[in-house]
Amino acid sequence: MITETTINEAQQKQPKLYAHFMHLVQQNRLTHAYLFAGLAGCGKKAVAQAVAMALFCEHPEPDGAPCGVCTECQRILAGDSPDVVMVSPDGQRIKVDQVRYIKDEFAKSPVEGSMKIFIIEGADTLTTNAANSLLKFIEEPVANRVIFLLTTNKSLILPTIISRTQLVEFSPVAADVFAAELAAEGISRKQTVLLSQLTNSLEQAKALTTDDWLGHLQHELARWYTQLAKRDATAFVTVQTGLMPLATDRERQSIVLDAIIILWQTTLMVKYQQTDLPQPFPDSQADMQTVAQSITQRDLLAIVTEALATKKALNGNMNFQSIIETLTLSVLDGLAE
Ligand SMILES: [Zn+2]
């Protein structure tokens, strides 16, 4: 049943946060605005929905948890409750009319219950204008309104939003839980470590492994990395011939950058001699040793910082190819010293 899976999902993926929020509901100590940040599929929406259900449930459990089967719980899950407003990006972004809808709903009193809950997925896709217009509501808390902003990319959220909400960082789903799910889907072990660092969504994991897209990405990034380790400028050619054909749309471009960030963060772990951790790029282990030995900690940190900044550049509509080429140049510079 859909209800049970949502509550189970929240419980299994985020046992501590789930228990924490059930406790807050019971104690009537929810604050008015939360920012839930974490990987896709890590249970942010499930926890937010569970909170809404717990608030409206007709027969809550002794620990404050929702029953999942009463009319109210069912309506919330079906998206039919007038007092639980759920919005997710229409395509790439949350559109202007969706923002208007949120604001209209915010201005209205609760229809049936005494509370009104807002669950807004993809909060990082709000335009600056839209985010600022929502900020007005967040700044002036209205009684009996709780807003949950959900994001997979905290770095793209306006600092003004972060400072006016309570930030809740969702940790990735326990590796063994997700790895078991991936294995059950027949995804090879060579890819599960990288996948579990890129997403916690089984649906997205399946999409990324279709036609071995992720396998190709691992292969091309390993090639790019080998060339960089040798200070070989043909790494530029690999960007064009190996990486560009894989970055077919905005989502894939974003994943390629995430994988590059993981590649350099892993190098940093090797530099710090944290070599017993699961390897997202098993074919690059020898090259990582080479790079770690030939670069200072400071230069390596600079590369990781620059890799992290590529996501902002992409969101700022910079050309994807020039983003990776600029990074390639910086890495060659950093390694040459
Ligand atoms: Zn219920």
Tab-separated table of C-alpha atoms and ligand atoms in Angstrom:
chain	number	residue	atom	x	y	z
A	1	MET	CA	0.000	0.000	0.000
A	2	ILE	CA	1.271	3.457	-0.918
A	3	THR	CA	0.767	4.831	2.614
A	4	GLU	CA	2.817	2.165	4.277
A	5	THR	CA	5.625	2.512	1.788
A	6	THR	CA	5.901	6.268	2.416
A	7	ILE	CA	6.057	5.889	6.198
A	8	ASN	CA	8.412	2.921	5.850
A	9	GLU	CA	10.566	4.900	3.440
A	10	ALA	CA	10.942	7.745	5.952
A	11	GLN	CA	11.656	5.272	8.744
A	12	GLN	CA	14.141	3.156	6.808
A	13	LYS	CA	16.044	5.902	5.024
A	14	GLN	CA	16.142	8.475	7.842
A	15	PRO	CA	15.399	6.666	11.103
A	16	LYS	CA	16.829	9.391	13.342
A	17	LEU	CA	15.252	12.358	11.582
A	18	TYR	CA	11.937	10.540	11.352
A	19	ALA	CA	11.909	9.882	15.090
A	20	HIS	CA	13.060	13.460	15.759
A	21	PHE	CA	10.244	15.003	13.733
A	22	MET	CA	7.585	12.720	15.201
A	23	HIS	CA	8.764	13.892	18.593
A	24	LEU	CA	8.566	17.562	17.510
A	25	VAL	CA	4.994	17.053	16.288
A	26	GLN	CA	4.013	15.402	19.527
A	27	GLN	CA	5.575	18.200	21.567
A	28	ASN	CA	4.052	20.819	19.277
A	29	ARG	CA	7.498	22.272	18.673
A	30	LEU	CA	7.677	22.519	14.894
A	31	THR	CA	9.170	25.752	13.617
A	32	HIS	CA	7.638	27.634	10.682
A	33	ALA	CA	10.193	26.991	7.931
A	34	TYR	CA	12.573	24.133	7.218
A	35	LEU	CA	15.123	23.580	4.493
A	36	PHE	CA	15.635	19.860	3.886
A	37	ALA	CA	18.904	19.283	2.012
A	38	GLY	CA	20.191	15.938	0.745
A	39	LEU	CA	20.627	13.623	-2.223
A	40	ALA	CA	17.714	12.767	-4.493
A	41	GLY	CA	15.881	9.823	-2.988
A	42	CYS	CA	17.292	10.171	0.533
A	43	GLY	CA	13.797	10.477	2.027
A	44	LYS	CA	13.251	14.271	2.297
A	45	LYS	CA	9.744	14.210	0.855
A	46	ALA	CA	8.808	11.069	2.778
A	47	VAL	CA	9.786	12.717	6.077
A	48	ALA	CA	7.924	15.953	5.203
A	49	GLN	CA	4.816	13.995	4.227
A	50	ALA	CA	5.058	11.910	7.384
A	51	VAL	CA	5.103	15.137	9.418
A	52	ALA	CA	1.988	16.390	7.606
A	53	MET	CA	0.280	13.047	8.187
A	54	ALA	CA	1.269	13.050	11.853
A	55	LEU	CA	-0.304	16.504	12.249
A	56	PHE	CA	-3.599	15.543	10.624
A	57	CYS	CA	-3.868	11.823	11.427
A	58	GLU	CA	-7.127	10.711	13.040
A	59	HIS	CA	-5.503	7.816	14.898
A	60	PRO	CA	-1.838	8.621	15.570
A	61	GLU	CA	0.381	6.036	17.234
A	62	PRO	CA	1.435	6.574	20.877
A	63	ASP	CA	4.821	7.896	19.682
A	64	GLY	CA	3.146	10.513	17.498
A	65	ALA	CA	3.621	8.633	14.219
A	66	PRO	CA	0.751	8.673	11.716
A	67	CYS	CA	-1.361	5.558	11.211
A	68	GLY	CA	-1.056	5.776	7.436
A	69	VAL	CA	-4.500	4.336	6.791
A	70	CYS	CA	-7.079	6.857	8.026
A	71	THR	CA	-8.883	9.187	5.606
A	72	GLU	CA	-6.607	12.138	6.427
A	73	CYS	CA	-3.384	10.158	5.957
A	74	GLN	CA	-4.692	8.757	2.673
A	75	ARG	CA	-5.714	12.177	1.351
A	76	ILE	CA	-2.326	13.683	2.136
A	77	LEU	CA	-0.554	10.883	0.301
A	78	ALA	CA	-2.868	11.206	-2.666
A	79	GLY	CA	-2.230	14.975	-2.743
A	80	ASP	CA	-5.931	15.610	-2.047
A	81	SER	CA	-5.719	17.470	1.245
A	82	PRO	CA	-6.556	21.183	0.854
A	83	ASP	CA	-4.324	21.983	3.819
A	84	VAL	CA	-1.228	20.213	2.540
A	85	VAL	CA	0.134	22.073	-0.463
A	86	MET	CA	2.698	20.125	-2.473
A	87	VAL	CA	4.655	21.619	-5.353
A	88	SER	CA	7.417	20.113	-7.473
A	89	PRO	CA	9.259	21.634	-10.453
A	90	ASP	CA	7.252	21.644	-13.656
A	91	GLY	CA	10.080	20.554	-15.956
A	92	GLN	CA	13.427	22.141	-15.127
A	93	ARG	CA	12.082	24.800	-12.790
A	94	ILE	CA	9.313	25.820	-10.449
A	95	LYS	CA	7.319	28.059	-12.764
A	96	VAL	CA	5.941	31.543	-12.098
A	97	ASP	CA	2.323	30.341	-11.883
A	98	GLN	CA	3.367	27.687	-9.360
A	99	VAL	CA	4.935	30.404	-7.198
A	100	ARG	CA	1.724	32.409	-7.478
A	101	TYR	CA	-0.234	29.328	-6.390
A	102	ILE	CA	2.008	28.888	-3.335
A	103	LYS	CA	1.564	32.547	-2.364
A	104	ASP	CA	-2.220	32.404	-2.846
A	105	GLU	CA	-2.430	29.299	-0.715
A	106	PHE	CA	-0.218	30.872	1.916
A	107	ALA	CA	-2.608	33.804	2.192
A	108	LYS	CA	-5.611	31.501	2.712
A	109	SER	CA	-6.571	30.120	6.107
A	110	PRO	CA	-6.567	26.387	6.650
A	111	VAL	CA	-9.692	24.863	5.074
A	112	GLU	CA	-10.442	22.022	7.443
A	113	GLY	CA	-7.730	21.550	10.006
A	114	SER	CA	-5.983	24.119	12.120
A	115	MET	CA	-2.687	23.884	10.213
A	116	LYS	CA	-1.463	24.442	6.710
A	117	ILE	CA	1.603	22.622	5.404
A	118	PHE	CA	3.699	23.458	2.349
A	119	ILE	CA	6.082	20.937	0.793
A	120	ILE	CA	8.107	22.491	-2.015
A	121	GLU	CA	10.447	20.173	-3.893
A	122	GLY	CA	13.343	21.493	-5.984
A	123	ALA	CA	13.584	24.749	-4.016
A	124	ASP	CA	16.948	25.341	-5.744
A	125	THR	CA	15.102	25.731	-9.050
A	126	LEU	CA	13.230	28.835	-7.869
A	127	THR	CA	14.403	31.946	-9.656
A	128	THR	CA	15.963	34.604	-7.434
A	129	ASN	CA	12.826	36.722	-7.844
A	130	ALA	CA	10.545	33.856	-6.929
A	131	ALA	CA	12.688	32.898	-3.952
A	132	ASN	CA	12.664	36.509	-2.761
A	133	SER	CA	8.906	36.746	-3.036
A	134	LEU	CA	8.533	33.590	-0.924
A	135	LEU	CA	11.015	34.996	1.536
A	136	LYS	CA	8.433	37.550	2.602
A	137	PHE	CA	6.271	34.734	3.968
A	138	ILE	CA	9.187	33.023	5.605
A	139	GLU	CA	10.337	36.242	7.258
A	140	GLU	CA	6.975	36.995	8.769
A	141	PRO	CA	5.896	33.678	10.201
A	142	VAL	CA	2.150	33.178	10.119
A	143	ALA	CA	0.702	31.052	12.877
A	144	ASN	CA	-0.173	27.504	11.891
A	145	ARG	CA	1.825	27.489	8.672
A	146	VAL	CA	4.803	25.188	8.226
A	147	ILE	CA	6.840	25.316	5.062
A	148	PHE	CA	9.273	22.603	3.968
A	149	LEU	CA	11.692	23.586	1.217
A	150	LEU	CA	13.418	20.537	-0.272
A	151	THR	CA	16.676	20.659	-2.201
A	152	THR	CA	19.299	18.316	-3.588
A	153	ASN	CA	21.708	21.216	-3.956
A	154	LYS	CA	22.032	23.467	-0.942
A	155	SER	CA	24.759	25.532	-2.607
A	156	LEU	CA	22.156	26.911	-5.033
A	157	ILE	CA	19.827	28.192	-2.304
A	158	LEU	CA	19.950	31.926	-1.581
A	159	PRO	CA	21.830	32.676	1.660
A	160	THR	CA	18.842	34.770	2.777
A	161	ILE	CA	16.622	31.663	2.545
A	162	ILE	CA	19.147	29.500	4.387
A	163	SER	CA	19.460	32.021	7.194
A	164	ARG	CA	15.695	32.281	7.687
A	165	THR	CA	14.891	28.597	7.662
A	166	GLN	CA	15.992	25.780	9.873
A	167	LEU	CA	18.468	23.784	7.810
A	168	VAL	CA	18.155	20.025	8.148
A	169	GLU	CA	20.946	18.125	6.416
A	170	PHE	CA	19.802	14.661	5.357
A	171	SER	CA	22.651	12.183	5.357
A	172	PRO	CA	22.834	9.730	2.463
A	173	VAL	CA	20.874	6.538	2.967
A	174	ALA	CA	23.032	3.916	4.704
A	175	ALA	CA	25.326	2.531	1.974
A	176	ASP	CA	24.385	-1.082	2.610
A	177	VAL	CA	20.641	-0.302	2.371
A	178	PHE	CA	21.023	1.401	-1.000
A	179	ALA	CA	23.671	-1.014	-2.327
A	180	ALA	CA	21.285	-3.892	-1.657
A	181	GLU	CA	18.559	-2.095	-3.613
A	182	LEU	CA	20.963	-1.479	-6.501
A	183	ALA	CA	22.185	-5.069	-6.501
A	184	ALA	CA	18.581	-6.288	-6.602
A	185	GLU	CA	18.219	-4.262	-9.803
A	186	GLY	CA	21.196	-6.073	-11.298
A	187	ILE	CA	23.485	-3.024	-11.192
A	188	SER	CA	27.142	-4.086	-11.155
A	189	ARG	CA	29.201	-3.685	-7.999
A	190	LYS	CA	31.761	-1.651	-9.895
A	191	GLN	CA	29.140	1.102	-10.218
A	192	THR	CA	27.294	0.916	-6.900
A	193	VAL	CA	29.781	3.000	-4.897
A	194	LEU	CA	29.782	5.908	-7.360
A	195	LEU	CA	26.017	5.631	-7.817
A	196	SER	CA	25.319	5.762	-4.099
A	197	GLN	CA	27.362	8.977	-3.887
A	198	LEU	CA	25.482	10.531	-6.806
A	199	THR	CA	21.918	9.689	-5.826
A	200	ASN	CA	19.754	7.819	-3.346
A	201	SER	CA	16.942	7.526	-5.844
A	202	LEU	CA	16.530	4.045	-7.303
A	203	GLU	CA	14.628	5.521	-10.210
A	204	GLN	CA	17.474	7.908	-11.055
A	205	ALA	CA	20.034	5.131	-10.541
A	206	LYS	CA	18.191	2.987	-13.072
A	207	ALA	CA	18.061	5.868	-15.541
A	208	LEU	CA	21.802	6.528	-15.157
A	209	THR	CA	22.740	2.894	-15.765
A	210	THR	CA	20.497	2.484	-18.820
A	211	ASP	CA	22.644	1.633	-21.892
A	212	ASP	CA	25.607	1.596	-19.499
A	213	TRP	CA	25.734	5.418	-19.458
A	214	LEU	CA	27.371	5.454	-16.025
A	215	GLY	CA	29.890	2.769	-17.072
A	216	HIS	CA	30.895	4.953	-20.018
A	217	LEU	CA	31.189	7.977	-17.755
A	218	GLN	CA	33.406	6.072	-15.306
A	219	HIS	CA	35.548	4.923	-18.216
A	220	GLU	CA	35.909	8.383	-19.808
A	221	LEU	CA	36.607	10.086	-16.481
A	222	ALA	CA	39.258	7.469	-15.690
A	223	ARG	CA	40.850	8.201	-19.087
A	224	TRP	CA	40.711	11.977	-18.478
A	225	TYR	CA	42.223	11.442	-15.041
A	226	THR	CA	45.050	9.231	-16.352
A	227	GLN	CA	45.969	11.937	-18.858
A	228	LEU	CA	45.903	14.592	-16.148
A	229	ALA	CA	48.055	12.409	-13.890
A	230	LYS	CA	50.621	12.324	-16.717
A	231	ARG	CA	50.232	16.097	-17.249
A	232	ASP	CA	49.139	15.216	-20.746
A	233	ALA	CA	47.244	18.019	-22.502
A	234	THR	CA	45.284	15.501	-24.601
A	235	ALA	CA	42.967	15.586	-21.571
A	236	PHE	CA	41.385	18.475	-23.507
A	237	VAL	CA	40.614	16.145	-26.395
A	238	THR	CA	38.995	13.693	-23.980
A	239	VAL	CA	36.687	16.455	-22.740
A	240	GLN	CA	35.510	16.948	-26.300
A	241	THR	CA	35.423	13.368	-27.566
A	242	GLY	CA	34.725	11.446	-24.360
A	243	LEU	CA	32.779	13.623	-21.923
A	244	MET	CA	30.783	15.938	-24.183
A	245	PRO	CA	28.893	13.106	-25.965
A	246	LEU	CA	27.726	11.848	-22.545
A	247	ALA	CA	26.491	15.247	-21.339
A	248	THR	CA	23.408	15.201	-23.514
A	249	ASP	CA	21.178	17.373	-21.359
A	250	ARG	CA	21.260	19.611	-18.325
A	251	GLU	CA	20.628	16.778	-15.869
A	252	ARG	CA	23.438	14.677	-17.347
A	253	GLN	CA	25.775	17.689	-17.354
A	254	SER	CA	25.057	18.144	-13.678
A	255	ILE	CA	25.767	14.456	-12.966
A	256	VAL	CA	29.065	14.621	-14.918
A	257	LEU	CA	30.126	17.548	-12.703
A	258	ASP	CA	29.034	15.694	-9.546
A	259	ALA	CA	31.141	12.710	-10.647
A	260	ILE	CA	34.138	14.987	-11.281
A	261	ILE	CA	33.730	16.470	-7.794
A	262	ILE	CA	33.660	12.948	-6.320
A	263	LEU	CA	36.764	12.033	-8.371
A	264	TRP	CA	38.750	14.913	-6.840
A	265	GLN	CA	37.326	14.486	-3.355
A	266	THR	CA	38.403	10.850	-3.522
A	267	THR	CA	41.892	11.964	-4.555
A	268	LEU	CA	41.917	14.163	-1.473
A	269	MET	CA	40.984	11.161	0.676
A	270	VAL	CA	43.885	9.244	-0.894
A	271	LYS	CA	46.158	12.185	-0.094
A	272	TYR	CA	44.967	11.965	3.518
A	273	GLN	CA	45.655	8.199	3.285
A	274	GLN	CA	42.015	7.259	3.740
A	275	THR	CA	42.463	4.382	1.319
A	276	ASP	CA	40.279	1.811	3.030
A	277	LEU	CA	37.053	3.522	1.910
A	278	PRO	CA	34.911	2.054	-0.900
A	279	GLN	CA	36.217	3.275	-4.267
A	280	PRO	CA	33.846	5.135	-6.619
A	281	PHE	CA	36.457	4.922	-9.412
A	282	PRO	CA	38.089	1.482	-8.966
A	283	ASP	CA	40.102	1.795	-12.208
A	284	SER	CA	41.754	5.044	-11.121
A	285	GLN	CA	43.295	3.889	-7.847
A	286	ALA	CA	46.889	3.738	-9.145
A	287	ASP	CA	46.541	7.145	-10.843
A	288	MET	CA	45.176	8.625	-7.631
A	289	GLN	CA	48.275	7.485	-5.772
A	290	THR	CA	50.423	9.143	-8.454
A	291	VAL	CA	48.489	12.413	-8.280
A	292	ALA	CA	48.360	12.418	-4.473
A	293	GLN	CA	52.131	12.058	-4.321
A	294	SER	CA	52.894	14.733	-6.908
A	295	ILE	CA	50.700	17.560	-5.657
A	296	THR	CA	50.704	19.622	-2.477
A	297	GLN	CA	47.720	19.475	-0.180
A	298	ARG	CA	47.088	23.137	-0.829
A	299	ASP	CA	47.004	22.737	-4.623
A	300	LEU	CA	44.775	19.686	-4.336
A	301	LEU	CA	42.362	21.571	-2.081
A	302	ALA	CA	42.297	24.358	-4.663
A	303	ILE	CA	41.293	21.837	-7.355
A	304	VAL	CA	38.521	20.385	-5.166
A	305	THR	CA	37.246	23.900	-4.458
A	306	GLU	CA	37.258	24.723	-8.151
A	307	ALA	CA	35.497	21.437	-8.966
A	308	LEU	CA	32.793	22.318	-6.420
A	309	ALA	CA	32.373	25.738	-8.037
A	310	THR	CA	31.556	24.157	-11.418
A	311	LYS	CA	28.011	23.430	-10.232
A	312	LYS	CA	27.350	27.100	-9.583
A	313	ALA	CA	28.829	27.985	-12.950
A	314	LEU	CA	26.483	25.523	-14.652
A	315	ASN	CA	23.503	26.947	-12.825
A	316	GLY	CA	24.645	30.409	-13.891
A	317	ASN	CA	24.218	29.206	-17.476
A	318	MET	CA	27.902	29.063	-18.283
A	319	ASN	CA	28.777	26.849	-21.231
A	320	PHE	CA	29.294	23.283	-20.036
A	321	GLN	CA	32.285	22.525	-22.246
A	322	SER	CA	34.154	25.649	-21.207
A	323	ILE	CA	33.454	24.853	-17.538
A	324	ILE	CA	35.231	21.485	-17.848
A	325	GLU	CA	37.987	22.891	-20.053
A	326	THR	CA	38.715	25.623	-17.516
A	327	LEU	CA	38.891	22.998	-14.785
A	328	THR	CA	41.168	20.822	-16.949
A	329	LEU	CA	43.511	23.763	-17.392
A	330	SER	CA	43.584	24.489	-13.667
A	331	VAL	CA	44.346	20.863	-12.883
A	332	LEU	CA	47.201	20.800	-15.411
A	333	ASP	CA	48.512	24.016	-13.849
A	334	GLY	CA	48.176	22.665	-10.318
A	335	LEU	CA	49.974	19.441	-11.211
A	336	ALA	CA	52.746	21.171	-13.118
A	337	GLU	CA	54.116	23.101	-10.173
B	1	ZN	ZN	-3.813	8.448	9.997
